[in-house]
Protein backbone atom coordinates (compact mmCIF):
# COMPACT_ATOMS: atom_id res chain seq x y z
CA UNK A 1 0.00 0.00 0.00
CA UNK A 2 1.37 3.38 -1.02
CA UNK A 3 1.04 6.30 1.36
CA UNK A 4 -0.52 9.31 -0.33
CA UNK A 5 1.14 12.66 0.17
CA UNK A 6 -0.85 15.79 -0.52
CA UNK A 7 0.27 18.28 -3.14
CA UNK A 8 -0.49 21.64 -1.56
CA UNK A 9 -0.85 25.04 -3.12
CA UNK A 10 -0.63 28.47 -1.56
CA UNK A 11 -4.28 28.29 -0.46
CA UNK A 12 -4.32 25.02 1.48
CA UNK A 13 -0.70 24.52 2.56
CA UNK A 14 0.38 24.74 6.17
CA UNK A 15 0.47 28.43 7.08
CA UNK A 16 4.27 28.67 7.27
CA UNK A 17 4.64 27.27 3.73
CA UNK A 18 2.12 29.56 2.05
CA UNK A 19 4.44 32.56 1.48
CA UNK A 20 7.05 30.27 -0.09
CA UNK A 21 4.48 28.77 -2.45
CA UNK A 22 3.21 32.26 -3.35
CA UNK A 23 6.79 33.28 -4.13
CA UNK A 24 7.25 30.14 -6.25
CA UNK A 25 4.13 30.97 -8.27
CA UNK A 26 5.45 34.50 -8.89
CA UNK A 27 8.90 33.20 -9.86
CA UNK A 28 7.86 30.23 -12.03
CA UNK A 29 4.30 31.07 -13.03
CA UNK A 30 3.04 27.97 -11.19
CA UNK A 31 3.67 26.03 -8.00
CA UNK A 32 5.60 22.90 -8.85
CA UNK A 33 4.23 19.68 -7.47
CA UNK A 34 7.63 19.21 -5.80
CA UNK A 35 7.14 22.44 -3.85
CA UNK A 36 3.55 21.45 -3.17
CA UNK A 37 4.66 18.14 -1.66
CA UNK A 38 7.52 19.71 0.29
CA UNK A 39 5.05 22.20 1.81
CA UNK A 40 3.94 19.43 4.19
CA UNK A 41 7.15 20.36 6.04
CA UNK A 42 7.66 24.13 5.75
CA UNK A 43 11.18 23.59 7.07
CA UNK A 44 12.03 21.17 4.27
CA UNK A 45 10.64 23.59 1.70
CA UNK A 46 12.57 26.50 3.24
CA UNK A 47 15.76 24.43 3.37
CA UNK A 48 15.42 23.32 -0.24
CA UNK A 49 14.71 26.87 -1.40
CA UNK A 50 17.71 28.19 0.52
CA UNK A 51 20.01 25.56 -0.99
CA UNK A 52 18.63 26.25 -4.48
CA UNK A 53 19.22 29.98 -4.05
CA UNK A 54 22.77 29.44 -2.82
CA UNK A 55 23.55 26.93 -5.57
CA UNK A 56 22.29 29.46 -8.10
CA UNK A 57 24.79 31.98 -6.68
CA UNK A 58 27.66 29.47 -6.62
CA UNK A 59 30.80 29.96 -8.67
CA UNK A 60 30.11 27.11 -11.10
CA UNK A 61 29.32 28.22 -14.65
CA UNK A 62 25.62 27.98 -15.61
CA UNK A 63 25.96 24.90 -17.82
CA UNK A 64 28.08 23.14 -15.19
CA UNK A 65 25.31 23.74 -12.64
CA UNK A 66 22.82 22.06 -14.96
CA UNK A 67 25.21 19.13 -15.36
CA UNK A 68 25.35 18.71 -11.58
CA UNK A 69 21.56 18.83 -11.21
CA UNK A 70 20.80 16.34 -13.98
CA UNK A 71 23.68 14.00 -13.16
CA UNK A 72 22.76 13.78 -9.47
CA UNK A 73 19.11 13.19 -10.37
CA UNK A 74 19.99 10.45 -12.87
CA UNK A 75 22.33 8.80 -10.36
CA UNK A 76 19.55 8.88 -7.75
CA UNK A 77 16.97 7.64 -10.28
CA UNK A 78 14.65 10.61 -9.80
CA UNK A 79 12.32 10.79 -12.81
CA UNK A 80 10.71 14.04 -11.63
CA UNK A 81 13.98 15.96 -11.25
CA UNK A 82 15.53 14.59 -14.45
CA UNK A 83 12.49 15.82 -16.40
CA UNK A 84 12.40 19.19 -14.63
CA UNK A 85 16.12 19.90 -14.94
CA UNK A 86 16.27 18.66 -18.53
CA UNK A 87 13.57 21.20 -19.38
CA UNK A 88 15.34 23.97 -17.47
CA UNK A 89 18.74 23.07 -18.96
CA UNK A 90 17.36 23.28 -22.49
CA UNK A 91 15.84 26.67 -21.64
CA UNK A 92 19.28 27.72 -20.36
CA UNK A 93 20.65 26.76 -23.80
CA UNK A 94 22.54 23.69 -22.73
CA UNK A 95 22.96 21.84 -26.03
CA UNK A 96 20.36 19.11 -26.57
CA UNK A 97 23.08 16.50 -27.16
CA UNK A 98 24.56 17.30 -23.72
CA UNK A 99 21.16 16.96 -22.05
CA UNK A 100 20.51 13.66 -23.85
CA UNK A 101 23.90 12.25 -22.85
CA UNK A 102 23.30 13.24 -19.23
CA UNK A 103 19.86 11.63 -19.24
CA UNK A 104 21.43 8.44 -20.60
CA UNK A 105 24.27 8.51 -18.08
CA UNK A 106 26.84 8.76 -20.87
CA UNK A 107 30.11 10.72 -21.01
CA UNK A 108 30.08 14.23 -22.45
CA UNK A 109 32.24 15.31 -25.38
CA UNK A 110 33.23 18.64 -23.81
CA UNK A 111 36.01 17.87 -21.33
CA UNK A 112 35.13 20.57 -18.80
CA UNK A 113 31.50 19.50 -18.50
CA UNK A 114 32.57 15.84 -18.47
CA UNK A 115 34.78 16.57 -15.46
CA UNK A 116 31.74 18.02 -13.66
CA UNK A 117 29.61 15.03 -14.65
CA UNK A 118 32.22 12.55 -13.43
CA UNK A 119 32.79 14.29 -10.11
CA UNK A 120 29.05 14.54 -9.49
CA UNK A 121 28.47 10.91 -10.48
CA UNK A 122 31.23 9.64 -8.21
CA UNK A 123 30.14 11.92 -5.37
CA UNK A 124 26.60 10.51 -5.47
CA UNK A 125 27.41 6.85 -6.08
CA UNK A 126 30.30 6.76 -3.59
CA UNK A 127 28.46 8.86 -0.98
CA UNK A 128 31.05 11.61 -1.04
CA UNK A 129 34.12 9.37 -1.02
CA UNK A 130 35.92 10.82 -4.05
CA UNK A 131 39.44 9.49 -4.59
CA UNK A 132 42.45 11.70 -5.23
CA UNK A 133 42.71 10.77 -8.91
CA UNK A 134 39.12 11.90 -9.54
CA UNK A 135 39.73 15.16 -7.66
CA UNK A 136 42.94 15.79 -9.58
CA UNK A 137 41.15 15.20 -12.90
CA UNK A 138 38.46 17.70 -11.90
CA UNK A 139 41.03 20.32 -10.91
CA UNK A 140 43.09 19.64 -14.05
CA UNK A 141 39.99 20.45 -16.13
CA UNK A 142 40.25 24.05 -14.90
CA UNK A 143 38.03 23.92 -11.84
CA UNK A 144 38.99 25.04 -8.35
CA UNK A 145 38.64 23.70 -4.83
CA UNK A 146 35.71 26.08 -4.41
CA UNK A 147 34.01 24.42 -7.37
CA UNK A 148 34.35 21.06 -5.61
CA UNK A 149 32.26 22.38 -2.73
CA UNK A 150 29.80 24.01 -5.14
CA UNK A 151 29.22 20.50 -6.53
CA UNK A 152 28.68 19.25 -2.95
CA UNK A 153 26.05 21.97 -2.53
CA UNK A 154 24.25 20.98 -5.73
CA UNK A 155 24.32 17.29 -4.79
CA UNK A 156 22.93 18.12 -1.35
CA UNK A 157 20.13 20.17 -2.87
CA UNK A 158 19.23 17.38 -5.29
CA UNK A 159 19.36 14.76 -2.55
CA UNK A 160 16.58 16.63 -0.72
CA UNK A 161 14.35 16.81 -3.79
CA UNK A 162 15.22 13.36 -5.18
CA UNK A 163 14.43 11.63 -1.89
CA UNK A 164 11.25 13.66 -1.44
CA UNK A 165 10.08 12.59 -4.89
CA UNK A 166 10.93 8.94 -4.25
CA UNK A 167 8.94 8.92 -1.02
CA UNK A 168 5.97 10.97 -2.22
CA UNK A 169 5.80 9.68 -5.82
CA UNK A 170 5.48 13.33 -6.84
CA UNK A 171 3.36 13.71 -9.97
CA UNK A 172 5.13 15.29 -12.92
CA UNK A 173 4.12 18.86 -13.70
CA UNK A 174 2.77 19.55 -17.21
CA UNK A 175 5.73 21.94 -17.73
CA UNK A 176 8.18 19.00 -17.50
CA UNK A 177 6.22 16.35 -19.40
CA UNK A 178 8.02 16.77 -22.74
CA UNK A 179 11.21 15.68 -20.98
CA UNK A 180 9.65 12.74 -19.12
CA UNK A 181 12.32 10.22 -18.08
CA UNK A 182 12.51 6.80 -16.51
CA UNK A 183 15.39 5.01 -14.80
CA UNK A 184 15.73 2.46 -17.59
CA UNK A 185 16.80 5.28 -19.93
CA UNK A 186 20.08 5.50 -18.00
CA UNK A 187 20.46 1.81 -17.39
CA UNK A 188 19.88 2.51 -13.68
PDB file of C-alpha atoms in Angstrom, residues 14-144:
ATOM      1  CA  UNK A  14       0.379  24.740   6.167  1.00  0.00           C
ATOM      2  CA  UNK A  15       0.468  28.433   7.084  1.00  0.00           C
ATOM      3  CA  UNK A  16       4.272  28.665   7.271  1.00  0.00           C
ATOM      4  CA  UNK A  17       4.638  27.267   3.731  1.00  0.00           C
ATOM      5  CA  UNK A  18       2.121  29.563   2.048  1.00  0.00           C
ATOM      6  CA  UNK A  19       4.436  32.560   1.480  1.00  0.00           C
ATOM      7  CA  UNK A  20       7.052  30.269  -0.090  1.00  0.00           C
ATOM      8  CA  UNK A  21       4.481  28.774  -2.449  1.00  0.00           C
ATOM      9  CA  UNK A  22       3.210  32.257  -3.348  1.00  0.00           C
ATOM     10  CA  UNK A  23       6.793  33.282  -4.129  1.00  0.00           C
ATOM     11  CA  UNK A  24       7.249  30.136  -6.246  1.00  0.00           C
ATOM     12  CA  UNK A  25       4.135  30.972  -8.269  1.00  0.00           C
ATOM     13  CA  UNK A  26       5.446  34.497  -8.892  1.00  0.00           C
ATOM     14  CA  UNK A  27       8.901  33.201  -9.857  1.00  0.00           C
ATOM     15  CA  UNK A  28       7.857  30.231 -12.028  1.00  0.00           C
ATOM     16  CA  UNK A  29       4.300  31.068 -13.029  1.00  0.00           C
ATOM     17  CA  UNK A  30       3.040  27.974 -11.187  1.00  0.00           C
ATOM     18  CA  UNK A  31       3.667  26.030  -7.998  1.00  0.00           C
ATOM     19  CA  UNK A  32       5.603  22.902  -8.846  1.00  0.00           C
ATOM     20  CA  UNK A  33       4.228  19.678  -7.467  1.00  0.00           C
ATOM     21  CA  UNK A  34       7.627  19.208  -5.797  1.00  0.00           C
ATOM     22  CA  UNK A  35       7.142  22.438  -3.850  1.00  0.00           C
ATOM     23  CA  UNK A  36       3.552  21.449  -3.166  1.00  0.00           C
ATOM     24  CA  UNK A  37       4.655  18.137  -1.655  1.00  0.00           C
ATOM     25  CA  UNK A  38       7.517  19.705   0.291  1.00  0.00           C
ATOM     26  CA  UNK A  39       5.052  22.202   1.814  1.00  0.00           C
ATOM     27  CA  UNK A  40       3.945  19.430   4.186  1.00  0.00           C
ATOM     28  CA  UNK A  41       7.149  20.360   6.042  1.00  0.00           C
ATOM     29  CA  UNK A  42       7.658  24.125   5.755  1.00  0.00           C
ATOM     30  CA  UNK A  43      11.179  23.589   7.072  1.00  0.00           C
ATOM     31  CA  UNK A  44      12.033  21.167   4.266  1.00  0.00           C
ATOM     32  CA  UNK A  45      10.641  23.594   1.698  1.00  0.00           C
ATOM     33  CA  UNK A  46      12.574  26.498   3.241  1.00  0.00           C
ATOM     34  CA  UNK A  47      15.765  24.434   3.366  1.00  0.00           C
ATOM     35  CA  UNK A  48      15.421  23.320  -0.239  1.00  0.00           C
ATOM     36  CA  UNK A  49      14.706  26.865  -1.399  1.00  0.00           C
ATOM     37  CA  UNK A  50      17.708  28.193   0.522  1.00  0.00           C
ATOM     38  CA  UNK A  51      20.009  25.563  -0.992  1.00  0.00           C
ATOM     39  CA  UNK A  52      18.635  26.250  -4.477  1.00  0.00           C
ATOM     40  CA  UNK A  53      19.225  29.978  -4.046  1.00  0.00           C
ATOM     41  CA  UNK A  54      22.773  29.444  -2.816  1.00  0.00           C
ATOM     42  CA  UNK A  55      23.554  26.930  -5.571  1.00  0.00           C
ATOM     43  CA  UNK A  56      22.295  29.462  -8.102  1.00  0.00           C
ATOM     44  CA  UNK A  57      24.793  31.978  -6.679  1.00  0.00           C
ATOM     45  CA  UNK A  58      27.656  29.473  -6.619  1.00  0.00           C
ATOM     46  CA  UNK A  59      30.800  29.958  -8.668  1.00  0.00           C
ATOM     47  CA  UNK A  60      30.111  27.108 -11.103  1.00  0.00           C
ATOM     48  CA  UNK A  61      29.323  28.217 -14.653  1.00  0.00           C
ATOM     49  CA  UNK A  62      25.624  27.979 -15.610  1.00  0.00           C
ATOM     50  CA  UNK A  63      25.957  24.899 -17.822  1.00  0.00           C
ATOM     51  CA  UNK A  64      28.083  23.138 -15.186  1.00  0.00           C
ATOM     52  CA  UNK A  65      25.307  23.745 -12.640  1.00  0.00           C
ATOM     53  CA  UNK A  66      22.817  22.062 -14.960  1.00  0.00           C
ATOM     54  CA  UNK A  67      25.214  19.127 -15.359  1.00  0.00           C
ATOM     55  CA  UNK A  68      25.346  18.706 -11.577  1.00  0.00           C
ATOM     56  CA  UNK A  69      21.555  18.826 -11.206  1.00  0.00           C
ATOM     57  CA  UNK A  70      20.802  16.345 -13.984  1.00  0.00           C
ATOM     58  CA  UNK A  71      23.678  13.997 -13.156  1.00  0.00           C
ATOM     59  CA  UNK A  72      22.755  13.778  -9.468  1.00  0.00           C
ATOM     60  CA  UNK A  73      19.112  13.195 -10.366  1.00  0.00           C
ATOM     61  CA  UNK A  74      19.987  10.449 -12.867  1.00  0.00           C
ATOM     62  CA  UNK A  75      22.333   8.797 -10.359  1.00  0.00           C
ATOM     63  CA  UNK A  76      19.554   8.881  -7.754  1.00  0.00           C
ATOM     64  CA  UNK A  77      16.968   7.636 -10.278  1.00  0.00           C
ATOM     65  CA  UNK A  78      14.647  10.615  -9.803  1.00  0.00           C
ATOM     66  CA  UNK A  79      12.315  10.789 -12.808  1.00  0.00           C
ATOM     67  CA  UNK A  80      10.715  14.042 -11.631  1.00  0.00           C
ATOM     68  CA  UNK A  81      13.982  15.959 -11.246  1.00  0.00           C
ATOM     69  CA  UNK A  82      15.526  14.589 -14.447  1.00  0.00           C
ATOM     70  CA  UNK A  83      12.489  15.816 -16.402  1.00  0.00           C
ATOM     71  CA  UNK A  84      12.401  19.192 -14.631  1.00  0.00           C
ATOM     72  CA  UNK A  85      16.116  19.898 -14.940  1.00  0.00           C
ATOM     73  CA  UNK A  86      16.272  18.656 -18.527  1.00  0.00           C
ATOM     74  CA  UNK A  87      13.575  21.203 -19.383  1.00  0.00           C
ATOM     75  CA  UNK A  88      15.339  23.969 -17.470  1.00  0.00           C
ATOM     76  CA  UNK A  89      18.735  23.071 -18.965  1.00  0.00           C
ATOM     77  CA  UNK A  90      17.360  23.282 -22.489  1.00  0.00           C
ATOM     78  CA  UNK A  91      15.836  26.672 -21.643  1.00  0.00           C
ATOM     79  CA  UNK A  92      19.280  27.717 -20.362  1.00  0.00           C
ATOM     80  CA  UNK A  93      20.647  26.764 -23.800  1.00  0.00           C
ATOM     81  CA  UNK A  94      22.540  23.692 -22.726  1.00  0.00           C
ATOM     82  CA  UNK A  95      22.960  21.839 -26.035  1.00  0.00           C
ATOM     83  CA  UNK A  96      20.363  19.111 -26.571  1.00  0.00           C
ATOM     84  CA  UNK A  97      23.083  16.501 -27.159  1.00  0.00           C
ATOM     85  CA  UNK A  98      24.563  17.304 -23.721  1.00  0.00           C
ATOM     86  CA  UNK A  99      21.161  16.963 -22.048  1.00  0.00           C
ATOM     87  CA  UNK A 100      20.506  13.665 -23.848  1.00  0.00           C
ATOM     88  CA  UNK A 101      23.902  12.254 -22.854  1.00  0.00           C
ATOM     89  CA  UNK A 102      23.304  13.242 -19.229  1.00  0.00           C
ATOM     90  CA  UNK A 103      19.858  11.631 -19.235  1.00  0.00           C
ATOM     91  CA  UNK A 104      21.428   8.438 -20.603  1.00  0.00           C
ATOM     92  CA  UNK A 105      24.273   8.514 -18.077  1.00  0.00           C
ATOM     93  CA  UNK A 106      26.837   8.756 -20.874  1.00  0.00           C
ATOM     94  CA  UNK A 107      30.109  10.725 -21.009  1.00  0.00           C
ATOM     95  CA  UNK A 108      30.080  14.232 -22.449  1.00  0.00           C
ATOM     96  CA  UNK A 109      32.235  15.306 -25.382  1.00  0.00           C
ATOM     97  CA  UNK A 110      33.228  18.635 -23.811  1.00  0.00           C
ATOM     98  CA  UNK A 111      36.010  17.871 -21.333  1.00  0.00           C
ATOM     99  CA  UNK A 112      35.131  20.574 -18.799  1.00  0.00           C
ATOM    100  CA  UNK A 113      31.502  19.495 -18.496  1.00  0.00           C
ATOM    101  CA  UNK A 114      32.569  15.844 -18.469  1.00  0.00           C
ATOM    102  CA  UNK A 115      34.781  16.571 -15.456  1.00  0.00           C
ATOM    103  CA  UNK A 116      31.742  18.022 -13.656  1.00  0.00           C
ATOM    104  CA  UNK A 117      29.607  15.033 -14.648  1.00  0.00           C
ATOM    105  CA  UNK A 118      32.218  12.550 -13.430  1.00  0.00           C
ATOM    106  CA  UNK A 119      32.793  14.291 -10.108  1.00  0.00           C
ATOM    107  CA  UNK A 120      29.046  14.539  -9.489  1.00  0.00           C
ATOM    108  CA  UNK A 121      28.474  10.908 -10.482  1.00  0.00           C
ATOM    109  CA  UNK A 122      31.234   9.641  -8.206  1.00  0.00           C
ATOM    110  CA  UNK A 123      30.143  11.921  -5.367  1.00  0.00           C
ATOM    111  CA  UNK A 124      26.599  10.507  -5.472  1.00  0.00           C
ATOM    112  CA  UNK A 125      27.408   6.852  -6.076  1.00  0.00           C
ATOM    113  CA  UNK A 126      30.298   6.759  -3.586  1.00  0.00           C
ATOM    114  CA  UNK A 127      28.457   8.862  -0.980  1.00  0.00           C
ATOM    115  CA  UNK A 128      31.050  11.612  -1.037  1.00  0.00           C
ATOM    116  CA  UNK A 129      34.121   9.369  -1.019  1.00  0.00           C
ATOM    117  CA  UNK A 130      35.922  10.818  -4.047  1.00  0.00           C
ATOM    118  CA  UNK A 131      39.438   9.485  -4.587  1.00  0.00           C
ATOM    119  CA  UNK A 132      42.448  11.701  -5.226  1.00  0.00           C
ATOM    120  CA  UNK A 133      42.710  10.769  -8.909  1.00  0.00           C
ATOM    121  CA  UNK A 134      39.122  11.899  -9.540  1.00  0.00           C
ATOM    122  CA  UNK A 135      39.725  15.162  -7.660  1.00  0.00           C
ATOM    123  CA  UNK A 136      42.941  15.787  -9.583  1.00  0.00           C
ATOM    124  CA  UNK A 137      41.145  15.198 -12.896  1.00  0.00           C
ATOM    125  CA  UNK A 138      38.456  17.699 -11.903  1.00  0.00           C
ATOM    126  CA  UNK A 139      41.027  20.321 -10.910  1.00  0.00           C
ATOM    127  CA  UNK A 140      43.090  19.643 -14.051  1.00  0.00           C
ATOM    128  CA  UNK A 141      39.991  20.448 -16.130  1.00  0.00           C
ATOM    129  CA  UNK A 142      40.253  24.046 -14.898  1.00  0.00           C
ATOM    130  CA  UNK A 143      38.031  23.923 -11.841  1.00  0.00           C
ATOM    131  CA  UNK A 144      38.985  25.044  -8.348  1.00  0.00           C
TER     132      UNK A 144
END
